[in-house]
CSV table of C-alpha atoms in Angstrom, one decimal:
chain,number,residue,atom,x,y,z
I,1,MET,CA,236.2,72.7,99.1
I,2,LYS,CA,235.8,75.9,97.4
I,3,THR,CA,234.4,78.9,99.5
I,4,ILE,CA,231.8,81.0,97.9
I,5,ILE,CA,231.0,83.4,100.6
I,6,GLU,CA,233.3,84.9,103.3
I,7,PHE,CA,231.8,87.1,105.9
I,8,GLU,CA,234.7,89.3,107.6
I,9,ASN,CA,234.0,91.0,110.8
I,10,ILE,CA,230.5,92.0,109.9
I,11,SER,CA,228.9,94.5,112.4
I,12,LYS,CA,225.7,96.1,112.0
I,13,SER,CA,224.1,98.9,114.3
I,14,PHE,CA,220.7,100.4,114.1
I,15,GLY,CA,221.1,103.7,116.2
I,16,LYS,CA,222.2,102.4,119.6
I,17,VAL,CA,221.3,99.0,119.0
I,18,CYS,CA,223.9,96.5,117.9
I,19,ALA,CA,222.3,93.8,115.8
I,20,LEU,CA,225.7,92.3,114.7
I,21,SER,CA,229.0,92.2,116.3
I,22,GLY,CA,232.3,91.1,114.5
I,23,VAL,CA,230.7,88.2,112.8
I,24,SER,CA,233.3,86.2,110.5
I,25,PHE,CA,232.7,82.7,109.0
I,26,SER,CA,232.7,81.2,105.5
I,27,ILE,CA,230.1,79.1,103.3
I,28,ASN,CA,231.3,76.6,100.9
I,29,LYS,CA,230.3,76.1,97.4
I,30,ALA,CA,227.5,73.6,97.0
I,31,GLU,CA,226.8,72.8,100.7
I,32,VAL,CA,223.7,73.1,102.8
I,33,HIS,CA,224.7,75.6,105.4
I,34,SER,CA,222.5,76.1,108.1
I,35,ILE,CA,222.2,79.3,110.3
I,36,VAL,CA,220.6,78.8,113.6
I,37,GLY,CA,219.8,81.2,116.6
I,38,GLU,CA,217.1,82.7,118.5
I,39,ASN,CA,214.9,85.4,117.3
I,40,GLY,CA,217.0,88.6,117.7
I,41,ALA,CA,220.2,86.6,117.4
I,42,GLY,CA,221.2,88.4,114.1
I,43,LYS,CA,220.3,85.8,111.4
I,44,SER,CA,217.9,88.0,109.5
I,45,THR,CA,220.1,91.1,109.7
I,46,LEU,CA,223.1,89.1,108.3
I,47,MET,CA,221.0,87.5,105.4
I,48,ASN,CA,219.6,91.1,104.7
I,49,ILE,CA,223.1,92.3,104.3
I,50,LEU,CA,223.9,89.4,102.0
I,51,ALA,CA,220.6,90.2,100.0
I,52,GLY,CA,221.6,93.9,99.5
I,53,LEU,CA,218.9,95.3,101.9
I,54,PHE,CA,221.3,96.7,104.5
I,55,LEU,CA,224.8,97.7,104.3
I,56,PRO,CA,227.2,96.5,107.2
I,57,THR,CA,228.4,99.2,109.6
I,58,THR,CA,231.8,97.5,109.4
I,59,GLY,CA,233.3,94.5,107.6
I,60,LYS,CA,233.3,93.1,104.3
I,61,ILE,CA,231.9,90.3,102.1
I,62,VAL,CA,233.8,88.2,99.7
I,63,PHE,CA,231.8,86.5,97.1
I,64,ASP,CA,233.1,83.9,94.9
I,65,GLY,CA,236.8,85.0,95.4
I,66,SER,CA,236.1,89.0,94.9
I,67,GLU,CA,235.1,91.5,97.5
I,68,VAL,CA,231.8,92.9,96.8
I,69,GLU,CA,229.6,95.8,97.8
I,70,LEU,CA,226.0,94.8,98.0
I,71,ILE,CA,224.5,98.2,97.6
I,72,ASN,CA,220.9,97.0,96.8
I,73,GLU,CA,218.9,93.8,96.0
I,74,GLN,CA,219.4,94.1,92.3
I,75,VAL,CA,223.2,93.9,92.8
I,76,ALA,CA,222.7,90.7,94.9
I,77,ILE,CA,220.3,89.1,92.3
I,78,GLN,CA,222.8,89.9,89.6
I,79,LEU,CA,225.7,88.1,91.3
I,80,GLY,CA,223.3,85.1,91.7
I,81,ILE,CA,222.1,85.5,95.2
I,82,GLY,CA,218.4,84.7,96.0
I,83,ILE,CA,216.5,85.0,99.2
I,84,VAL,CA,213.0,83.4,100.1
I,85,TYR,CA,211.6,85.1,103.2
I,86,GLN,CA,209.4,83.6,105.8
I,87,GLU,CA,207.1,86.5,105.4
I,88,LEU,CA,205.7,86.1,101.8
I,89,LYS,CA,206.3,89.0,99.4
I,90,LEU,CA,203.7,87.9,96.8
I,91,CYS,CA,201.0,90.0,95.0
I,92,PRO,CA,197.8,88.1,95.9
I,93,ASN,CA,195.8,89.6,93.0
I,94,LEU,CA,198.2,88.4,90.4
I,95,SER,CA,198.7,84.7,88.9
I,96,ILE,CA,201.4,82.3,89.9
I,97,THR,CA,203.1,83.1,86.6
I,98,GLU,CA,202.9,86.8,87.2
I,99,ASN,CA,204.3,86.6,90.4
I,100,ILE,CA,207.1,84.4,89.2
I,101,PHE,CA,208.1,86.7,86.4
I,102,LEU,CA,207.3,90.0,87.9
I,103,GLY,CA,209.7,92.6,86.9
I,104,ARG,CA,211.4,90.3,84.5
I,105,GLU,CA,208.7,89.3,82.0
I,106,LEU,CA,209.7,87.2,79.0
I,107,ARG,CA,208.8,88.9,75.5
I,108,THR,CA,208.6,87.5,72.0
I,109,PRO,CA,210.8,88.8,69.1
I,110,LYS,CA,208.1,91.5,68.6
I,111,ARG,CA,208.6,92.5,72.2
I,112,ARG,CA,205.0,91.3,73.2
I,113,LEU,CA,204.7,89.4,76.5
I,114,ASP,CA,205.4,85.8,75.9
I,115,TRP,CA,202.8,84.4,78.1
I,116,LYS,CA,203.0,80.8,76.7
I,117,ARG,CA,206.7,80.4,77.7
I,118,MET,CA,206.1,82.1,80.9
I,119,HIS,CA,203.3,79.9,81.8
I,120,GLU,CA,205.2,76.7,80.6
I,121,GLU,CA,208.3,77.7,82.7
I,122,SER,CA,206.2,78.6,85.8
I,123,SER,CA,204.4,75.2,85.4
I,124,THR,CA,207.7,73.5,85.2
I,125,VAL,CA,209.4,74.9,88.3
I,126,MET,CA,206.2,74.5,90.3
I,127,HIS,CA,205.9,70.7,89.2
I,128,SER,CA,209.6,70.3,90.3
I,129,LEU,CA,208.4,71.4,93.9
I,130,GLY,CA,205.6,68.8,93.8
I,131,ALA,CA,202.8,71.4,93.1
I,132,ASP,CA,200.8,70.7,89.8
I,133,ILE,CA,198.8,73.9,90.1
I,134,PRO,CA,197.4,75.9,87.0
I,135,SER,CA,199.9,78.6,86.4
I,136,GLU,CA,196.9,80.9,85.9
I,137,THR,CA,195.7,80.5,89.4
I,138,LEU,CA,195.6,83.8,91.4
I,139,VAL,CA,197.8,83.8,94.4
I,140,LYS,CA,195.1,84.8,96.9
I,141,ASN,CA,193.2,81.6,96.1
I,142,LEU,CA,196.3,79.5,97.2
I,143,SER,CA,196.9,78.0,100.8
I,144,ILE,CA,199.9,79.3,102.8
I,145,ALA,CA,201.8,76.2,101.8
I,146,GLN,CA,201.1,76.8,98.3
I,147,GLN,CA,202.1,80.5,98.4
I,148,GLN,CA,205.3,79.5,100.0
I,149,LEU,CA,206.0,77.3,97.3
I,150,VAL,CA,205.5,80.1,94.7
I,151,GLU,CA,207.9,82.2,96.7
I,152,ILE,CA,210.6,79.5,96.4
I,153,ALA,CA,209.9,78.9,92.7
I,154,LYS,CA,210.5,82.7,92.0
I,155,SER,CA,214.0,82.2,93.4
I,156,LEU,CA,214.5,78.6,91.5
I,157,SER,CA,213.4,80.2,88.4
I,158,ARG,CA,216.5,82.4,88.3
I,159,ASP,CA,220.1,81.7,87.5
I,160,ILE,CA,221.3,81.4,91.1
I,161,LYS,CA,224.5,80.4,92.7
I,162,VAL,CA,223.4,81.0,96.3
I,163,ILE,CA,219.8,80.6,97.6
I,164,VAL,CA,218.8,81.7,101.2
I,165,LEU,CA,215.8,79.8,102.6
I,166,ASP,CA,214.3,81.4,105.7
I,167,GLU,CA,212.0,78.8,107.5
I,168,PRO,CA,210.9,77.4,104.2
I,169,THR,CA,208.9,74.4,105.6
I,170,SER,CA,206.9,76.4,108.3
I,171,ALA,CA,203.8,76.2,106.3
I,172,LEU,CA,204.4,73.0,104.4
I,173,THR,CA,203.1,69.4,104.6
I,174,ILE,CA,205.3,66.4,105.1
I,175,THR,CA,205.0,65.6,101.5
I,176,GLU,CA,205.9,69.1,100.3
I,177,SER,CA,208.7,69.3,102.9
I,178,ILE,CA,210.1,66.0,101.4
I,179,LYS,CA,209.7,67.4,98.0
I,180,LEU,CA,211.6,70.6,99.0
I,181,PHE,CA,214.5,68.5,100.6
I,182,GLU,CA,214.8,66.6,97.4
I,183,ASN,CA,215.0,69.8,95.3
I,184,ILE,CA,217.5,71.1,97.5
I,185,GLN,CA,219.7,68.1,97.0
I,186,ARG,CA,219.3,68.3,93.3
I,187,LEU,CA,220.4,72.0,93.5
I,188,LYS,CA,223.4,71.1,95.6
I,189,GLU,CA,224.5,68.6,93.0
I,190,LYS,CA,224.3,71.4,90.5
I,191,GLY,CA,226.6,73.3,92.2
I,192,VAL,CA,224.2,75.7,94.0
I,193,THR,CA,224.8,76.7,97.6
I,194,ILE,CA,222.0,76.6,99.9
I,195,ILE,CA,221.8,78.8,103.1
I,196,TYR,CA,219.2,77.2,105.3
I,197,ILE,CA,217.5,79.0,108.3
I,198,SER,CA,215.1,77.3,110.5
I,199,HIS,CA,214.0,76.9,114.1
I,200,ARG,CA,213.3,73.0,113.5
I,201,LEU,CA,216.7,71.6,114.8
I,202,GLU,CA,215.9,68.0,113.7
I,203,GLU,CA,215.3,69.3,110.2
I,204,VAL,CA,218.6,71.3,110.5
I,205,LEU,CA,220.6,68.3,111.4
I,206,ASP,CA,219.0,66.1,108.7
I,207,MET,CA,219.5,68.6,105.9
I,208,SER,CA,222.9,70.5,106.8
I,209,ASP,CA,226.4,69.6,105.8
I,210,ARG,CA,227.5,72.5,108.3
I,211,ILE,CA,225.7,74.6,110.8
I,212,SER,CA,226.8,78.2,112.1
I,213,VAL,CA,225.2,79.4,115.4
I,214,LEU,CA,224.6,83.2,116.1
I,215,ARG,CA,223.7,84.4,119.6
I,216,ASP,CA,222.8,87.9,120.6
I,217,GLY,CA,224.4,89.2,117.4
I,218,THR,CA,227.8,87.2,117.9
I,219,TYR,CA,229.2,84.3,116.2
I,220,CYS,CA,229.4,81.2,118.3
I,221,GLY,CA,231.0,78.9,115.8
I,222,THR,CA,230.5,76.4,112.9
I,223,PHE,CA,230.1,72.8,113.1
I,224,ALA,CA,229.8,69.7,110.9
I,225,LYS,CA,226.3,68.1,111.5
I,226,GLN,CA,227.9,64.7,112.7
I,227,ASP,CA,229.7,66.8,115.5
I,228,VAL,CA,226.6,68.2,117.2
I,229,GLY,CA,223.1,67.1,118.3
I,230,ILE,CA,220.0,68.9,119.1
I,231,GLU,CA,220.9,69.0,122.8
I,232,SER,CA,224.2,70.6,122.2
I,233,LEU,CA,222.7,73.0,119.5
I,234,VAL,CA,220.2,74.1,122.0
I,235,LYS,CA,222.9,74.8,124.5
I,236,LEU,CA,224.7,76.9,122.1
I,237,ILE,CA,221.6,78.8,120.8
I,238,ALA,CA,219.6,79.4,124.1
I,239,GLY,CA,221.7,78.5,127.1
I,240,GLU,CA,221.9,75.5,129.5
I,241,LYS,CA,218.8,76.4,131.5
I,242,LEU,CA,216.6,76.6,128.4
I,243,SER,CA,218.1,73.5,126.9
I,244,LYS,CA,216.6,71.5,129.8
I,245,GLU,CA,213.3,73.0,129.6
I,246,PHE,CA,213.4,72.6,125.7
I,247,GLY,CA,214.3,68.8,126.1
I,248,MET,CA,211.4,67.6,123.9
I,249,THR,CA,212.5,64.1,123.4
I,250,GLU,CA,210.5,60.8,123.3
I,251,LYS,CA,209.5,59.9,126.8
I,252,THR,CA,210.2,56.4,128.1
I,253,SER,CA,206.8,56.2,129.8
I,254,LYS,CA,203.4,58.2,129.7
I,255,PRO,CA,200.4,57.9,131.7
I,256,PRO,CA,197.6,55.7,130.5
I,257,LYS,CA,194.4,57.1,129.2
I,258,PRO,CA,192.3,58.4,132.0
I,259,SER,CA,189.2,56.4,133.1
I,260,GLY,CA,185.8,57.6,132.9
I,261,LEU,CA,184.3,60.2,130.7
I,262,GLY,CA,186.0,63.5,129.7
I,263,TYR,CA,184.6,66.8,130.5
I,264,LEU,CA,184.5,67.6,126.8
I,265,GLN,CA,182.9,65.1,124.7
I,266,VAL,CA,182.8,65.4,120.8
I,267,LYS,CA,180.5,63.1,119.0
I,268,ASN,CA,180.3,62.3,115.3
I,269,LEU,CA,181.4,66.0,114.3
I,270,SER,CA,181.1,66.7,110.6
I,271,SER,CA,181.6,70.0,108.8
I,272,ALA,CA,179.0,71.3,106.3
I,273,ASP,CA,181.8,71.6,103.6
I,274,GLY,CA,182.9,68.0,104.0
I,275,ARG,CA,186.4,68.8,105.3
I,276,VAL,CA,185.6,67.1,108.8
I,277,LYS,CA,183.9,63.8,108.7
I,278,ASN,CA,182.5,61.9,111.8
I,279,VAL,CA,185.0,63.0,114.4
I,280,SER,CA,184.5,61.9,117.9
I,281,PHE,CA,186.9,62.1,121.0
I,282,GLU,CA,187.1,63.2,124.5
I,283,LEU,CA,189.2,65.6,126.4
I,284,PHE,CA,190.0,65.5,130.2
I,285,GLU,CA,190.8,68.3,132.6
I,286,GLY,CA,194.4,69.2,132.8
I,287,GLU,CA,195.3,67.1,129.6
I,288,VAL,CA,197.1,68.0,126.3
I,289,LEU,CA,195.5,66.0,123.5
I,290,GLY,CA,197.7,66.2,120.5
I,291,ILE,CA,196.3,66.3,116.9
I,292,TYR,CA,198.5,65.3,114.0
I,293,GLY,CA,198.1,64.9,110.3
I,294,VAL,CA,199.6,66.2,107.2
I,295,GLN,CA,198.4,69.5,106.0
I,296,GLY,CA,194.9,69.1,104.5
I,297,ALA,CA,193.9,66.3,106.9
I,298,GLY,CA,191.3,68.4,108.5
I,299,ARG,CA,193.1,69.4,111.7
I,300,THR,CA,192.5,73.1,111.6
I,301,GLU,CA,189.1,72.6,110.1
I,302,MET,CA,188.0,70.4,113.2
I,303,LEU,CA,189.3,73.2,115.5
I,304,GLU,CA,187.2,75.9,113.6
I,305,CYS,CA,184.2,73.5,113.8
I,306,LEU,CA,184.6,73.5,117.6
I,307,PHE,CA,185.2,77.4,118.0
I,308,GLY,CA,181.9,78.3,115.7
I,309,MET,CA,184.3,79.5,112.8
I,310,ARG,CA,183.2,76.7,110.3
I,311,LYS,CA,179.5,75.5,110.1
I,312,MET,CA,178.6,72.2,111.5
I,313,LYS,CA,176.6,69.6,109.6
I,314,ASP,CA,176.2,67.0,112.1
I,315,GLY,CA,177.6,66.1,115.5
I,316,VAL,CA,177.2,66.9,119.3
I,317,ILE,CA,179.5,68.9,121.6
I,318,CYS,CA,179.1,68.3,125.3
I,319,LEU,CA,180.8,70.2,128.1
I,320,ASP,CA,180.4,68.8,131.6
I,321,GLY,CA,177.6,66.6,130.4
I,322,LYS,CA,175.7,69.6,128.8
I,323,VAL,CA,175.1,69.9,125.0
I,324,ILE,CA,176.3,73.2,123.7
I,325,ASN,CA,176.1,74.9,120.2
I,326,ASN,CA,179.0,76.9,119.0
I,327,THR,CA,177.6,78.2,116.0
I,328,GLU,CA,179.9,81.2,116.1
I,329,PRO,CA,182.9,82.2,118.1
I,330,ILE,CA,181.2,84.6,120.5
I,331,ILE,CA,179.1,81.8,121.7
I,332,ALA,CA,182.1,79.5,121.9
I,333,ILE,CA,183.9,81.9,124.0
I,334,ASN,CA,181.0,82.3,126.3
I,335,ASN,CA,181.0,78.5,126.5
I,336,GLY,CA,184.5,78.5,127.8
I,337,PHE,CA,186.4,77.9,124.6
I,338,ALA,CA,189.4,79.8,123.3
I,339,MET,CA,191.3,79.4,120.0
I,340,ILE,CA,194.9,80.3,119.1
I,341,PRO,CA,194.9,80.4,115.2
I,342,GLU,CA,197.4,78.9,112.9
I,343,ASP,CA,198.7,82.1,111.2
I,344,ARG,CA,198.8,84.6,114.0
I,345,LYS,CA,199.8,87.5,111.5
I,346,ARG,CA,196.7,86.9,109.3
I,347,SER,CA,194.2,85.7,112.0
I,348,GLY,CA,195.7,86.4,115.5
I,349,LEU,CA,196.9,89.9,115.6
I,350,PHE,CA,195.6,93.4,115.2
I,351,PRO,CA,198.7,94.8,113.7
I,352,ASN,CA,198.0,98.7,114.2
I,353,MET,CA,197.2,98.3,117.8
I,354,SER,CA,199.2,98.0,121.0
I,355,ILE,CA,200.0,95.1,123.2
I,356,MET,CA,197.4,96.2,125.7
I,357,GLU,CA,194.6,96.6,123.0
I,358,ASN,CA,195.4,93.1,121.6
I,359,ILE,CA,195.3,91.4,125.0
I,360,ASN,CA,191.9,92.9,125.5
I,361,THR,CA,190.1,92.6,122.5
I,362,SER,CA,188.5,89.2,123.5
I,363,ASN,CA,187.6,90.3,126.9
I,364,VAL,CA,185.4,93.3,126.1
I,365,GLU,CA,182.8,92.5,128.6
I,366,ASP,CA,185.0,92.7,131.5
I,367,ILE,CA,186.6,95.8,130.5
I,368,THR,CA,183.4,98.0,129.4
I,369,HIS,CA,181.6,100.4,131.6
I,370,ALA,CA,177.9,99.8,131.3
I,371,GLY,CA,178.4,98.1,128.0
I,372,VAL,CA,179.6,101.3,126.2
I,373,TRP,CA,183.1,102.3,126.4
I,374,MET,CA,186.4,100.4,127.2
I,375,HIS,CA,187.8,101.1,130.7
I,376,LYS,CA,191.3,102.0,130.3
I,377,LYS,CA,192.2,101.1,134.0
I,378,SER,CA,190.9,97.6,133.6
I,379,MET,CA,192.7,97.1,130.3
I,380,ARG,CA,196.0,98.1,131.9
I,381,LYS,CA,195.3,95.7,134.8
I,382,VAL,CA,194.4,92.8,132.7
I,383,SER,CA,197.4,93.5,130.4
I,384,GLU,CA,200.0,93.8,133.2
I,385,ARG,CA,198.9,90.8,134.8
I,386,TYR,CA,199.5,88.6,131.7
I,387,ARG,CA,202.6,90.5,130.9
I,388,LYS,CA,204.0,89.1,134.0
I,389,GLU,CA,202.4,85.8,134.0
I,390,VAL,CA,203.5,84.8,130.5
I,391,SER,CA,206.7,86.8,130.6
I,392,ILE,CA,206.1,89.2,127.5
I,393,LYS,CA,209.1,91.0,127.0
I,394,THR,CA,208.4,94.5,126.4
I,395,HIS,CA,209.2,97.7,128.2
I,396,ASP,CA,205.6,99.1,127.7
I,397,ILE,CA,202.2,97.6,127.1
I,398,HIS,CA,201.4,100.5,125.0
I,399,GLN,CA,204.2,99.4,122.6
I,400,ASN,CA,202.9,98.4,119.0
I,401,ILE,CA,202.3,94.6,118.7
I,402,MET,CA,204.5,94.4,115.4
I,403,ASN,CA,207.6,95.5,117.2
I,404,LEU,CA,207.7,92.4,119.2
I,405,SER,CA,209.6,89.2,118.3
I,406,GLY,CA,207.5,86.1,117.1
I,407,GLY,CA,207.6,84.5,120.4
I,408,ASN,CA,206.4,87.5,122.2
I,409,GLN,CA,203.6,88.2,119.7
I,410,GLN,CA,202.4,84.7,120.2
I,411,LYS,CA,202.5,85.2,124.1
I,412,VAL,CA,200.3,88.3,123.6
I,413,VAL,CA,197.9,85.9,121.6
I,414,ILE,CA,197.8,83.5,124.3
I,415,SER,CA,197.2,86.1,127.0
I,416,ARG,CA,194.3,87.5,125.1
I,417,TRP,CA,192.7,84.1,125.3
I,418,LEU,CA,193.7,83.3,128.9
I,419,ALA,CA,191.9,86.6,129.8
I,420,THR,CA,188.6,85.1,128.8
I,421,GLU,CA,189.3,82.3,131.5
I,422,PRO,CA,188.7,79.3,129.1
I,423,ARG,CA,187.9,75.8,130.1
I,424,VAL,CA,189.0,74.3,126.6
I,425,LEU,CA,192.1,76.0,124.9
I,426,LEU,CA,192.5,75.0,121.0
I,427,MET,CA,195.9,75.6,119.7
I,428,ASP,CA,196.9,75.5,116.1
I,429,GLU,CA,200.5,75.4,115.3
I,430,LEU,CA,201.4,77.1,118.6
I,431,THR,CA,205.0,77.6,117.8
I,432,ARG,CA,205.3,78.4,114.2
I,433,GLY,CA,207.9,81.0,113.6
I,434,VAL,CA,209.2,81.0,117.1
I,435,ASP,CA,212.7,80.5,118.3
I,436,VAL,CA,213.7,77.6,120.6
I,437,GLY,CA,214.0,79.9,123.7
I,438,ALA,CA,210.5,81.2,123.2
I,439,LYS,CA,209.3,77.7,122.5
I,440,ALA,CA,210.5,76.7,125.9
I,441,GLU,CA,208.8,79.4,127.7
I,442,ILE,CA,205.5,78.9,125.9
I,443,PHE,CA,205.5,75.3,126.7
I,444,GLU,CA,206.2,76.1,130.2
I,445,ILE,CA,202.9,78.2,130.1
I,446,LEU,CA,201.1,75.2,128.8
I,447,ARG,CA,202.3,73.0,131.7
I,448,THR,CA,201.1,75.7,134.2
I,449,LEU,CA,197.5,75.9,132.4
I,450,ARG,CA,197.4,72.1,132.7
I,451,SER,CA,198.0,72.2,136.4
I,452,LYS,CA,194.9,74.6,136.8
I,453,GLY,CA,192.7,72.1,134.9
I,454,ILE,CA,192.5,73.5,131.4
I,455,GLY,CA,192.2,71.0,128.8
I,456,ILE,CA,194.2,71.7,125.6
I,457,VAL,CA,193.9,70.5,122.1
I,458,LEU,CA,197.1,70.8,120.3
I,459,VAL,CA,197.5,70.8,116.6
I,460,SER,CA,201.0,70.8,115.6
I,461,SER,CA,203.3,69.6,112.6
I,462,GLU,CA,206.4,69.5,115.0
I,463,LEU,CA,206.7,65.9,116.0
I,464,HIS,CA,208.9,66.3,118.8
I,465,GLU,CA,206.3,68.8,120.3
I,466,VAL,CA,203.4,66.4,119.9
I,467,ILE,CA,205.6,63.4,121.5
I,468,ALA,CA,206.9,65.4,124.5
I,469,GLU,CA,203.7,67.3,125.4
I,470,ALA,CA,200.6,65.2,124.6
I,471,SER,CA,199.3,62.4,126.8
I,472,ARG,CA,197.3,61.1,123.8
I,473,VAL,CA,197.7,61.7,120.0
I,474,LEU,CA,194.7,61.6,117.4
I,475,ILE,CA,196.1,61.2,113.8
I,476,MET,CA,193.9,62.7,111.4
I,477,LYS,CA,193.8,61.9,107.5
I,478,ASN,CA,191.2,63.1,104.8
I,479,GLY,CA,189.1,64.8,107.7
I,480,GLU,CA,188.6,61.7,109.9
I,481,ILE,CA,190.5,60.4,112.9
I,482,VAL,CA,192.3,57.2,111.9
I,483,LYS,CA,194.0,56.3,115.0
I,484,GLU,CA,194.4,57.3,118.7
I,485,LEU,CA,197.8,56.5,120.2
I,486,ILE,CA,198.2,56.4,124.0
I,487,GLY,CA,201.3,56.2,126.3
I,488,ASN,CA,204.3,54.6,124.8
I,489,GLU,CA,202.6,54.3,121.4
I,490,ILE,CA,203.3,57.9,121.0
I,491,ASN,CA,206.5,57.8,119.1
I,492,LYS,CA,207.8,59.1,115.6
I,493,ASP,CA,207.4,56.1,113.6
I,494,GLU,CA,203.9,55.3,114.7
I,495,ILE,CA,202.8,59.0,114.2
I,496,VAL,CA,204.1,59.3,110.6
I,497,ARG,CA,203.0,55.7,109.6
I,498,HIS,CA,199.4,56.5,110.5
I,499,ALA,CA,199.4,60.0,109.3
I,500,LEU,CA,200.6,58.9,105.8
I,501,ILE,CA,198.9,55.6,105.5
I,502,GLY,CA,195.8,55.8,107.7
I,503,GLU,CA,193.9,53.0,109.4
I,504,SER,CA,190.4,52.4,110.4
I,505,SER,CA,189.5,54.5,113.2
I,506,ASP,CA,189.6,53.1,116.7
I,507,ALA,CA,189.7,56.3,118.5
């Protein structure tokens, strides 16, 4: 098979920090080649070198048989290298078409903007991704998943030879992901090479022809997908100890549903906007209750109702037998609820603040003096406590939150809510954009919380997380609970079948 990219002894240093050290491997033409590793392993640095954003400190790249110097992003694009980043780079106040053709607008023979042609081509490429959205739609009015499809469409609309997809399914539904995989196969059949970066190892094994592993900036090897499994990949990526902690496989037995009434009871919950319909369930102390469904099923909206972020139309919430009214988040917090949001960058972090300030923003009452000013000594005490308890990897709690890895940012968000001493912890896509090592550590935190009697409602699109961690799973579709799975019913086939097809509620 013909080689299209050769990395030869690539090293990259930022000051005294070595991000890559002597990385050498090749990528074949028209293959799906996954690159895996923990956050900080060097994946993004290597791809940024390929995209022309960084120059290597040493080493060279051979592209399609010739040595190339990728001095900037435009050179890479002209060679036919496209990259779709996990962090979206879109202009929210522009339309889908304007984003796709930004900087390379099509013109008529009279040099006027050819809006008709651009709208037609935008609609075609978006349709190929399974998204029939009017091309005039402003990006700010799209969901995260739809915005990510626009990013992918930007790259697919060019004449590309290689496309790099960085966590492309992190915000996609099952249906959208399947459509993306179909498009990847079509691109491969047309001779396009796909470099695939994902923390979802099941997805990597399904999609890839070959898989390369990076660890701490060094190259660990390239493997045909049939020669490795999840366990062996995790050992290569994160080490023997973490692979055991991360062993999220289907369990042979699970505890039955607890008897009696749960300490949290939700009865006939409906939202004012109709996104949540007649939802009822119980949560028991020390339980992880999994919530699964395709995007748009109403999972996030249900959590937002419970936390007072979304207006309720009907329903009753009882905690310890007492009816409570979480009409806004501050009331929910005072009632013992905490919520880790789906999009930590947009809703969970204060990017211009330190780790210490981020941890303490939801715990103002305990760190103020006479209700007027924040007590720095108390803030430091709380921050240092949770820095140790959840193992936040930082040299200083005064460090800016954005200088941490995704996993450590998520630990800060978890710490903020643990500082409120919650009874009920609502978690929405807890490990999105988090590497396997950090995932193992985060789920170890969850197990500790369970042992303290905290009830956890876990919304996740990661099937293996739901299967491994939840003692019960509620399947949602179109805003309703359509099925409750208990014990050995919790398996991949049952979960996906009910999420896609639905069933009359018996929860």
